[in-house]
Amino acid sequence: MNGGSMDRDFEHSCLEGSFSSQASKFTAGVLPNPLIDDIKLMELKRGVLIPLKTTQEVRQDHTIVQAFITRAPTKSANEVISALRDMRPDGSANPLPHLRRCAKPGDLPAHLKTEFMNVTPAGRQIHTAKSNWIYIIVGEVTDITEEELTKTLSSIEGLDLDIFITSIPIPLLAPTSQVQAAMWSSQFWPTVYRKNNPLGPHPSMVARGTDDIKDDAAIWMTLAQRVANEAKCSGIGEAIGAVVVQRDENGAQLVAVAGDARWHQDPRLGDVGNPMAHCVLRAISMVAQKLVRHERHAMDLDLELPTLAFDAFHDGPILDGEKMCFSQEHPNMDGYLCHGLELYMTHEPCVACSMAILHARMGKVVFCNHMPRTGGLSSDDRPDGGGRGLGLFWRRELNWSLLAWELEQDNNFDLATLSPTTHV
């Protein structure tokens, strides 16, 4: 999953464009299906959808670095900025777009005003009289040496006799709110909030995604709970269930349902069971099998699954609910993997299943029960020194990201309690 930055950037630009500039098309409701028709008649409470935070949002790793600044007469500012731009490799873009390139003496933080006024008599004059000078941020001190900067500035008329260079601390990442930008402007350097989130998904993406699923999330979660109970009662696995949904302009449609099957056919696997039969992996495989089945039927070919003495994946339907859903055709015959689909789970998936969700190109994930010790989607630090949460749903070094929520349900059902060390 590492790399693929071009692929990832394209995917994210499409996501951000569709969520930020268009009204939601998904207003048609839940389409009929025998597995959920009775659930739709229940008076289910919506519950509360809590968007997951990314690892950067949780830890607020706002690295502070040192940056060079200089000052120049206002009439020479454009020439200085052009010279500084030429110093960057291939004239690359401003590496600190969240910081104002230029600042009037009166716009500097109070402590910088005091410091610069008292350095030289010229500095006092700049800050006490009507100033014709302006301060300019250059860039990180690691990107250029002071000697190189001095040489560049000395070639500019009006600066050769009074070259001012110093370094100040600045925040390397952009602010996540107007309040934070104002705080940084008073602490470091005039800062701009561009109404985005450099640490995670754009706020409009999260808001629009929440609006899309909030009315029926409880329906799909109730179905997931049903298949979870069925898996537990049948003895094939733990009380864990997963439901895959497709949502488009026609409405929300059921695609796959799967219960946990870690104990199926082989109860001798200790306390862990068969990790390849976790409900997420089974559900993803059933989606894929439906697509393959359609392709083969289109070519007048049968889908013949091998009969194995022991099937390690158990990705065929076992429970009654799974069989009924699996017999139904995929609502999108041209689908690719689980691209853009929604996954509803009774519990937070483990690390392996979280990576499978990313590989399958799922679009949204909702779970009810956070698994702080074993879950792979949450970014919260693990208890008792267990290390940091991975927050796999949105990490910049991976070439796929998705939106994820924890659903706090209002007693719509009794969610099974698992051992905190269970890998879902």
GROMACS .gro file of C-alpha atoms in nm:
model
  424
    1MET     CA    1   0.000   0.000   0.000
    2ASN     CA    2   0.298   0.237   0.030
    3GLY     CA    3   0.360   0.477  -0.258
    4GLY     CA    4   0.113   0.541  -0.531
    5SER     CA    5   0.103   0.910  -0.448
    6MET     CA    6  -0.036   1.006  -0.787
    7ASP     CA    7  -0.314   0.751  -0.752
    8ARG     CA    8  -0.393   0.873  -0.404
    9ASP     CA    9  -0.387   1.243  -0.494
   10PHE     CA   10  -0.627   1.181  -0.782
   11GLU     CA   11  -0.863   0.985  -0.561
   12HIS     CA   12  -0.861   1.249  -0.291
   13SER     CA   13  -0.909   1.535  -0.533
   14CYS     CA   14  -1.216   1.359  -0.668
   15LEU     CA   15  -1.345   1.300  -0.316
   16GLU     CA   16  -1.293   1.655  -0.204
   17GLY     CA   17  -1.446   1.798  -0.518
   18SER     CA   18  -1.757   1.583  -0.498
   19PHE     CA   19  -1.814   1.642  -0.129
   20SER     CA   20  -1.740   2.012  -0.116
   21SER     CA   21  -1.915   2.141  -0.424
   22GLN     CA   22  -2.221   1.923  -0.474
   23ALA     CA   23  -2.535   1.856  -0.277
   24SER     CA   24  -2.586   1.497  -0.173
   25LYS     CA   25  -2.755   1.279  -0.435
   26PHE     CA   26  -2.823   1.000  -0.188
   27THR     CA   27  -3.173   1.090  -0.073
   28ALA     CA   28  -3.377   0.796  -0.205
   29GLY     CA   29  -3.379   0.596   0.120
   30VAL     CA   30  -3.333   0.223   0.179
   31LEU     CA   31  -3.451  -0.013  -0.094
   32PRO     CA   32  -3.666  -0.317   0.000
   33ASN     CA   33  -3.494  -0.640   0.095
   34PRO     CA   34  -3.637  -0.938   0.289
   35LEU     CA   35  -3.343  -0.923   0.530
   36ILE     CA   36  -3.423  -0.571   0.648
   37ASP     CA   37  -3.790  -0.507   0.569
   38ASP     CA   38  -3.898  -0.584   0.927
   39ILE     CA   39  -3.610  -0.377   1.067
   40LYS     CA   40  -3.731  -0.074   0.871
   41LEU     CA   41  -4.066  -0.101   1.050
   42MET     CA   42  -3.901  -0.081   1.392
   43GLU     CA   43  -3.884   0.250   1.571
   44LEU     CA   44  -3.506   0.258   1.581
   45LYS     CA   45  -3.326   0.550   1.735
   46ARG     CA   46  -3.063   0.699   1.510
   47GLY     CA   47  -2.781   0.701   1.759
   48VAL     CA   48  -2.489   0.938   1.728
   49LEU     CA   49  -2.228   0.910   1.451
   50ILE     CA   50  -1.888   1.016   1.584
   51PRO     CA   51  -1.629   1.071   1.307
   52LEU     CA   52  -1.295   0.906   1.380
   53LYS     CA   53  -0.997   1.134   1.414
   54THR     CA   54  -0.675   1.075   1.226
   55THR     CA   55  -0.348   1.005   1.403
   56GLN     CA   56  -0.235   1.362   1.337
   57GLU     CA   57  -0.561   1.507   1.471
   58VAL     CA   58  -0.534   1.301   1.788
   59ARG     CA   59  -0.171   1.385   1.857
   60GLN     CA   60  -0.168   1.735   1.715
   61ASP     CA   61   0.188   1.685   1.598
   62HIS     CA   62   0.238   2.049   1.501
   63THR     CA   63   0.612   2.048   1.453
   64ILE     CA   64   0.782   2.377   1.528
   65VAL     CA   65   1.081   2.459   1.307
   66GLN     CA   66   1.312   2.756   1.258
   67ALA     CA   67   1.268   2.982   0.956
   68PHE     CA   68   1.467   3.274   0.819
   69ILE     CA   69   1.302   3.613   0.781
   70THR     CA   70   1.433   3.934   0.631
   71ARG     CA   71   1.302   4.285   0.571
   72ALA     CA   72   1.310   4.521   0.278
   73PRO     CA   73   1.175   4.857   0.166
   74THR     CA   74   0.821   4.819   0.037
   75LYS     CA   75   0.931   4.930  -0.310
   76SER     CA   76   1.185   4.643  -0.322
   77ALA     CA   77   0.955   4.371  -0.186
   78ASN     CA   78   0.864   4.219  -0.523
   79GLU     CA   79   1.228   4.201  -0.625
   80VAL     CA   80   1.318   4.030  -0.297
   81ILE     CA   81   1.035   3.779  -0.329
   82SER     CA   82   1.138   3.696  -0.687
   83ALA     CA   83   1.499   3.646  -0.579
   84LEU     CA   84   1.389   3.416  -0.295
   85ARG     CA   85   1.169   3.217  -0.531
   86ASP     CA   86   1.465   3.165  -0.764
   87MET     CA   87   1.660   3.017  -0.475
   88ARG     CA   88   1.414   2.728  -0.442
   89PRO     CA   89   1.470   2.421  -0.660
   90ASP     CA   90   1.308   2.469  -1.001
   91GLY     CA   91   1.115   2.767  -0.871
   92SER     CA   92   0.894   2.536  -0.659
   93ALA     CA   93   0.583   2.660  -0.483
   94ASN     CA   94   0.585   2.832  -0.148
   95PRO     CA   95   0.661   2.558   0.108
   96LEU     CA   96   0.480   2.748   0.384
   97PRO     CA   97   0.148   2.854   0.227
   98HIS     CA   98  -0.026   2.884   0.564
   99LEU     CA   99   0.207   3.170   0.664
  100ARG     CA  100   0.174   3.514   0.510
  101ARG     CA  101   0.470   3.581   0.284
  102CYS     CA  102   0.492   3.946   0.391
  103ALA     CA  103   0.402   4.124   0.714
  104LYS     CA  104   0.396   4.493   0.801
  105PRO     CA  105   0.589   4.583   1.117
  106GLY     CA  106   0.261   4.649   1.296
  107ASP     CA  107   0.129   4.300   1.209
  108LEU     CA  108   0.413   4.111   1.378
  109PRO     CA  109   0.356   3.938   1.714
  110ALA     CA  110   0.425   4.172   2.005
  111HIS     CA  111   0.741   3.994   2.119
  112LEU     CA  112   0.893   4.017   1.769
  113LYS     CA  113   0.813   4.388   1.748
  114THR     CA  114   0.991   4.447   2.078
  115GLU     CA  115   1.290   4.238   1.977
  116PHE     CA  116   1.338   4.395   1.635
  117MET     CA  117   1.291   4.751   1.766
  118ASN     CA  118   1.577   4.713   2.009
  119VAL     CA  119   1.833   4.549   1.780
  120THR     CA  120   1.943   4.863   1.594
  121PRO     CA  121   1.850   5.229   1.571
  122ALA     CA  122   1.721   5.159   1.221
  123GLY     CA  123   1.492   4.892   1.362
  124ARG     CA  124   1.347   5.139   1.612
  125GLN     CA  125   1.277   5.387   1.336
  126ILE     CA  126   1.106   5.120   1.126
  127HIS     CA  127   0.870   5.031   1.410
  128THR     CA  128   0.799   5.375   1.555
  129ALA     CA  129   0.752   5.594   1.248
  130LYS     CA  130   0.522   5.545   0.949
  131SER     CA  131   0.706   5.252   0.801
  132ASN     CA  132   0.799   5.198   0.440
  133TRP     CA  133   0.951   4.861   0.523
  134ILE     CA  134   0.804   4.514   0.519
  135TYR     CA  135   0.911   4.181   0.672
  136ILE     CA  136   0.937   3.876   0.446
  137ILE     CA  137   0.950   3.511   0.547
  138VAL     CA  138   1.215   3.319   0.355
  139GLY     CA  139   1.175   2.952   0.448
  140GLU     CA  140   1.310   2.685   0.677
  141VAL     CA  141   1.669   2.725   0.788
  142THR     CA  142   1.738   2.370   0.669
  143ASP     CA  143   1.657   2.467   0.310
  144ILE     CA  144   1.913   2.746   0.272
  145THR     CA  145   2.226   2.875   0.444
  146GLU     CA  146   2.255   3.223   0.587
  147GLU     CA  147   2.556   3.285   0.362
  148GLU     CA  148   2.353   3.200   0.049
  149LEU     CA  149   2.072   3.423   0.164
  150THR     CA  150   2.306   3.712   0.235
  151LYS     CA  151   2.464   3.681  -0.108
  152THR     CA  152   2.123   3.685  -0.278
  153LEU     CA  153   1.993   3.985  -0.083
  154SER     CA  154   2.313   4.186  -0.126
  155SER     CA  155   2.253   4.198  -0.499
  156ILE     CA  156   1.926   4.387  -0.451
  157GLU     CA  157   1.943   4.766  -0.462
  158GLY     CA  158   1.860   4.926  -0.131
  159LEU     CA  159   1.955   4.621   0.077
  160ASP     CA  160   2.329   4.604   0.021
  161LEU     CA  161   2.407   4.831   0.317
  162ASP     CA  162   2.141   4.707   0.560
  163ILE     CA  163   2.076   4.334   0.526
  164PHE     CA  164   1.856   4.205   0.806
  165ILE     CA  165   1.842   3.828   0.857
  166THR     CA  166   1.723   3.640   1.161
  167SER     CA  167   1.544   3.315   1.241
  168ILE     CA  168   1.217   3.263   1.425
  169PRO     CA  169   1.013   2.955   1.528
  170ILE     CA  170   0.716   2.876   1.306
  171PRO     CA  171   0.453   2.596   1.287
  172LEU     CA  172   0.537   2.363   0.999
  173LEU     CA  173   0.177   2.246   0.939
  174ALA     CA  174  -0.126   2.457   0.860
  175PRO     CA  175  -0.382   2.546   1.130
  176THR     CA  176  -0.705   2.350   1.156
  177SER     CA  177  -0.929   2.638   1.266
  178GLN     CA  178  -0.958   3.015   1.260
  179VAL     CA  179  -0.900   3.021   1.634
  180GLN     CA  180  -0.574   2.831   1.598
  181ALA     CA  181  -0.463   3.062   1.316
  182ALA     CA  182  -0.526   3.366   1.536
  183MET     CA  183  -0.333   3.208   1.822
  184TRP     CA  184  -0.037   3.128   1.599
  185SER     CA  185  -0.045   3.481   1.455
  186SER     CA  186   0.016   3.614   1.804
  187GLN     CA  187   0.275   3.349   1.891
  188PHE     CA  188   0.479   3.299   1.575
  189TRP     CA  189   0.398   3.484   1.251
  190PRO     CA  190   0.080   3.603   1.072
  191THR     CA  191  -0.102   3.280   0.986
  192VAL     CA  192  -0.385   3.203   0.745
  193TYR     CA  193  -0.664   2.946   0.794
  194ARG     CA  194  -0.773   2.821   0.452
  195LYS     CA  195  -1.083   2.630   0.571
  196ASN     CA  196  -0.930   2.291   0.520
  197ASN     CA  197  -0.791   2.021   0.744
  198PRO     CA  198  -0.425   1.938   0.678
  199LEU     CA  199  -0.445   1.661   0.937
  200GLY     CA  200  -0.736   1.463   0.794
  201PRO     CA  201  -1.043   1.464   0.568
  202HIS     CA  202  -1.196   1.798   0.475
  203PRO     CA  203  -1.470   1.898   0.721
  204SER     CA  204  -1.723   1.923   0.438
  205MET     CA  205  -1.646   1.563   0.337
  206VAL     CA  206  -1.718   1.441   0.688
  207ALA     CA  207  -2.034   1.649   0.721
  208ARG     CA  208  -2.171   1.537   0.386
  209GLY     CA  209  -2.084   1.175   0.453
  210THR     CA  210  -2.260   1.190   0.790
  211ASP     CA  211  -2.571   1.335   0.626
  212ASP     CA  212  -2.571   1.053   0.371
  213ILE     CA  213  -2.577   0.769   0.624
  214LYS     CA  214  -2.733   0.910   0.942
  215ASP     CA  215  -3.094   0.819   0.859
  216ASP     CA  216  -3.037   0.447   0.802
  217ALA     CA  217  -2.710   0.359   0.980
  218ALA     CA  218  -2.912   0.204   1.265
  219ILE     CA  219  -3.091  -0.026   1.016
  220TRP     CA  220  -2.769  -0.171   0.878
  221MET     CA  221  -2.615  -0.196   1.223
  222THR     CA  222  -2.919  -0.388   1.349
  223LEU     CA  223  -2.874  -0.633   1.061
  224ALA     CA  224  -2.505  -0.668   1.148
  225GLN     CA  225  -2.604  -0.745   1.506
  226ARG     CA  226  -2.849  -1.010   1.386
  227VAL     CA  227  -2.588  -1.196   1.183
  228ALA     CA  228  -2.345  -1.160   1.473
  229ASN     CA  229  -2.591  -1.331   1.707
  230GLU     CA  230  -2.653  -1.598   1.445
  231ALA     CA  231  -2.281  -1.667   1.418
  232LYS     CA  232  -2.246  -1.694   1.793
  233CYS     CA  233  -2.552  -1.916   1.843
  234SER     CA  234  -2.450  -2.150   1.561
  235GLY     CA  235  -2.106  -2.194   1.715
  236ILE     CA  236  -1.908  -2.093   1.405
  237GLY     CA  237  -1.764  -1.775   1.552
  238GLU     CA  238  -1.782  -1.483   1.792
  239ALA     CA  239  -2.076  -1.243   1.807
  240ILE     CA  240  -1.936  -1.017   1.534
  241GLY     CA  241  -2.114  -0.918   1.215
  242ALA     CA  242  -2.054  -0.712   0.902
  243VAL     CA  243  -2.287  -0.566   0.641
  244VAL     CA  244  -2.185  -0.414   0.305
  245VAL     CA  245  -2.411  -0.153   0.146
  246GLN     CA  246  -2.413   0.030  -0.186
  247ARG     CA  247  -2.557   0.381  -0.187
  248ASP     CA  248  -2.637   0.573  -0.505
  249GLU     CA  249  -2.910   0.793  -0.652
  250ASN     CA  250  -3.148   0.495  -0.646
  251GLY     CA  251  -3.109   0.444  -0.273
  252ALA     CA  252  -2.916   0.225  -0.027
  253GLN     CA  253  -2.903  -0.144  -0.117
  254LEU     CA  254  -2.771  -0.447   0.065
  255VAL     CA  255  -2.473  -0.611  -0.106
  256ALA     CA  256  -2.331  -0.861   0.145
  257VAL     CA  257  -2.373  -0.980   0.501
  258ALA     CA  258  -2.132  -1.201   0.696
  259GLY     CA  259  -2.086  -1.327   1.048
  260ASP     CA  260  -1.762  -1.428   1.216
  261ALA     CA  261  -1.656  -1.787   1.136
  262ARG     CA  262  -1.325  -1.824   1.317
  263TRP     CA  263  -1.432  -2.148   1.488
  264HIS     CA  264  -1.598  -2.310   1.186
  265GLN     CA  265  -1.470  -2.664   1.115
  266ASP     CA  266  -1.173  -2.625   1.345
  267PRO     CA  267  -1.228  -2.540   1.713
  268ARG     CA  268  -0.867  -2.636   1.793
  269LEU     CA  269  -0.715  -2.301   1.705
  270GLY     CA  270  -0.669  -2.190   2.063
  271ASP     CA  271  -0.807  -1.858   2.185
  272VAL     CA  272  -0.752  -1.682   1.853
  273GLY     CA  273  -0.938  -1.892   1.600
  274ASN     CA  274  -0.892  -1.868   1.225
  275PRO     CA  275  -0.814  -1.501   1.141
  276MET     CA  276  -0.885  -1.564   0.772
  277ALA     CA  277  -1.251  -1.623   0.860
  278HIS     CA  278  -1.313  -1.285   1.025
  279CYS     CA  279  -1.644  -1.142   0.911
  280VAL     CA  280  -1.485  -0.850   0.722
  281LEU     CA  281  -1.276  -1.079   0.503
  282ARG     CA  282  -1.576  -1.303   0.439
  283ALA     CA  283  -1.798  -1.008   0.345
  284ILE     CA  284  -1.539  -0.862   0.106
  285SER     CA  285  -1.495  -1.200  -0.060
  286MET     CA  286  -1.870  -1.244  -0.103
  287VAL     CA  287  -1.889  -0.907  -0.278
  288ALA     CA  288  -1.612  -1.016  -0.513
  289GLN     CA  289  -1.777  -1.353  -0.577
  290LYS     CA  290  -2.100  -1.182  -0.678
  291LEU     CA  291  -1.913  -0.974  -0.935
  292VAL     CA  292  -1.731  -1.280  -1.071
  293ARG     CA  293  -2.057  -1.473  -1.082
  294HIS     CA  294  -2.216  -1.203  -1.294
  295GLU     CA  295  -1.919  -1.192  -1.531
  296ARG     CA  296  -1.929  -1.568  -1.581
  297HIS     CA  297  -2.305  -1.576  -1.631
  298ALA     CA  298  -2.267  -1.305  -1.897
  299MET     CA  299  -2.036  -1.546  -2.079
  300ASP     CA  300  -2.275  -1.842  -2.024
  301LEU     CA  301  -2.034  -1.994  -1.776
  302ASP     CA  302  -2.121  -2.139  -1.436
  303LEU     CA  303  -1.948  -2.031  -1.118
  304GLU     CA  304  -1.821  -2.358  -0.977
  305LEU     CA  305  -1.658  -2.333  -0.638
  306PRO     CA  306  -1.421  -2.614  -0.536
  307THR     CA  307  -1.524  -2.855  -0.266
  308LEU     CA  308  -1.250  -2.858  -0.005
  309ALA     CA  309  -1.202  -3.084   0.296
  310PHE     CA  310  -1.098  -2.773   0.484
  311ASP     CA  311  -1.166  -2.423   0.358
  312ALA     CA  312  -0.934  -2.185   0.539
  313PHE     CA  313  -1.124  -1.873   0.431
  314HIS     CA  314  -1.484  -1.990   0.481
  315ASP     CA  315  -1.587  -1.718   0.239
  316GLY     CA  316  -1.893  -1.897   0.112
  317PRO     CA  317  -2.231  -1.838   0.280
  318ILE     CA  318  -2.285  -2.051   0.590
  319LEU     CA  319  -2.560  -1.884   0.790
  320ASP     CA  320  -2.919  -1.848   0.666
  321GLY     CA  321  -2.893  -1.471   0.639
  322GLU     CA  322  -2.569  -1.501   0.445
  323LYS     CA  323  -2.721  -1.751   0.203
  324MET     CA  324  -3.024  -1.532   0.135
  325CYS     CA  325  -2.810  -1.227   0.069
  326PHE     CA  326  -2.556  -1.419  -0.139
  327SER     CA  327  -2.831  -1.549  -0.367
  328GLN     CA  328  -2.919  -1.189  -0.459
  329GLU     CA  329  -2.733  -1.022  -0.743
  330HIS     CA  330  -2.488  -0.738  -0.687
  331PRO     CA  331  -2.673  -0.407  -0.743
  332ASN     CA  332  -2.381  -0.272  -0.948
  333MET     CA  333  -2.264  -0.528  -1.202
  334ASP     CA  334  -1.984  -0.297  -1.314
  335GLY     CA  335  -1.844  -0.254  -0.965
  336TYR     CA  336  -1.473  -0.277  -0.889
  337LEU     CA  337  -1.382  -0.456  -0.567
  338CYS     CA  338  -1.570  -0.269  -0.290
  339HIS     CA  339  -1.503   0.073  -0.440
  340GLY     CA  340  -1.712   0.336  -0.262
  341LEU     CA  341  -1.923   0.085  -0.071
  342GLU     CA  342  -2.019   0.121   0.295
  343LEU     CA  343  -1.929  -0.127   0.567
  344TYR     CA  344  -2.124  -0.155   0.893
  345MET     CA  345  -1.970  -0.361   1.174
  346THR     CA  346  -2.069  -0.448   1.525
  347HIS     CA  347  -1.709  -0.400   1.640
  348GLU     CA  348  -1.400  -0.216   1.522
  349PRO     CA  349  -1.200  -0.434   1.281
  350CYS     CA  350  -0.854  -0.560   1.370
  351VAL     CA  351  -0.539  -0.436   1.196
  352ALA     CA  352  -0.540  -0.712   0.932
  353CYS     CA  353  -0.906  -0.657   0.847
  354SER     CA  354  -0.857  -0.280   0.844
  355MET     CA  355  -0.588  -0.318   0.580
  356ALA     CA  356  -0.815  -0.552   0.383
  357ILE     CA  357  -1.083  -0.281   0.391
  358LEU     CA  358  -0.834  -0.033   0.243
  359HIS     CA  359  -0.717  -0.277  -0.022
  360ALA     CA  360  -1.080  -0.341  -0.117
  361ARG     CA  361  -1.130   0.037  -0.170
  362MET     CA  362  -1.421   0.066   0.072
  363GLY     CA  363  -1.566   0.418   0.092
  364LYS     CA  364  -1.711   0.439   0.442
  365VAL     CA  365  -1.692   0.231   0.760
  366VAL     CA  366  -1.918   0.249   1.065
  367PHE     CA  367  -1.870   0.037   1.378
  368CYS     CA  368  -2.044   0.026   1.714
  369ASN     CA  369  -1.791  -0.106   1.960
  370HIS     CA  370  -1.443   0.048   1.974
  371MET     CA  371  -1.170  -0.212   2.036
  372PRO     CA  372  -0.897  -0.003   2.202
  373ARG     CA  373  -0.641  -0.283   2.232
  374THR     CA  374  -0.677  -0.452   1.894
  375GLY     CA  375  -0.864  -0.221   1.654
  376GLY     CA  376  -0.693  -0.087   1.345
  377LEU     CA  377  -0.907   0.214   1.250
  378SER     CA  378  -0.902   0.424   1.565
  379SER     CA  379  -0.612   0.659   1.632
  380ASP     CA  380  -0.650   0.664   2.010
  381ASP     CA  381  -0.348   0.539   2.203
  382ARG     CA  382  -0.385   0.186   2.330
  383PRO     CA  383  -0.431   0.141   2.706
  384ASP     CA  384  -0.170   0.015   2.952
  385GLY     CA  385   0.126   0.113   2.739
  386GLY     CA  386   0.003  -0.083   2.439
  387GLY     CA  387   0.136   0.169   2.190
  388ARG     CA  388  -0.024   0.423   1.964
  389GLY     CA  389  -0.342   0.363   1.768
  390LEU     CA  390  -0.283   0.318   1.397
  391GLY     CA  391  -0.573   0.519   1.252
  392LEU     CA  392  -0.551   0.322   0.929
  393PHE     CA  393  -0.864   0.476   0.779
  394TRP     CA  394  -0.672   0.793   0.690
  395ARG     CA  395  -0.294   0.793   0.672
  396ARG     CA  396  -0.095   1.000   0.426
  397GLU     CA  397   0.157   0.725   0.354
  398LEU     CA  398  -0.117   0.492   0.226
  399ASN     CA  399  -0.263   0.531  -0.121
  400TRP     CA  400  -0.626   0.491  -0.014
  401SER     CA  401  -0.828   0.663   0.256
  402LEU     CA  402  -1.190   0.644   0.365
  403LEU     CA  403  -1.432   0.801   0.610
  404ALA     CA  404  -1.504   0.622   0.937
  405TRP     CA  405  -1.741   0.667   1.229
  406GLU     CA  406  -1.819   0.509   1.562
  407LEU     CA  407  -2.195   0.474   1.614
  408GLU     CA  408  -2.318   0.529   1.966
  409GLN     CA  409  -2.648   0.346   1.946
  410ASP     CA  410  -2.936   0.424   2.180
  411ASN     CA  411  -3.024   0.079   2.307
  412ASN     CA  412  -3.150  -0.044   1.971
  413PHE     CA  413  -3.001  -0.382   2.060
  414ASP     CA  414  -2.779  -0.546   2.321
  415LEU     CA  415  -2.433  -0.538   2.170
  416ALA     CA  416  -2.226  -0.842   2.264
  417THR     CA  417  -1.927  -0.769   2.486
  418LEU     CA  418  -1.605  -0.929   2.366
  419SER     CA  419  -1.279  -0.982   2.546
  420PRO     CA  420  -1.074  -0.662   2.505
  421THR     CA  421  -0.796  -0.867   2.344
  422THR     CA  422  -1.023  -1.014   2.075
  423HIS     CA  423  -0.913  -0.940   1.719
  424VAL     CA  424  -1.230  -0.862   1.524
   0.00000   0.00000   0.00000
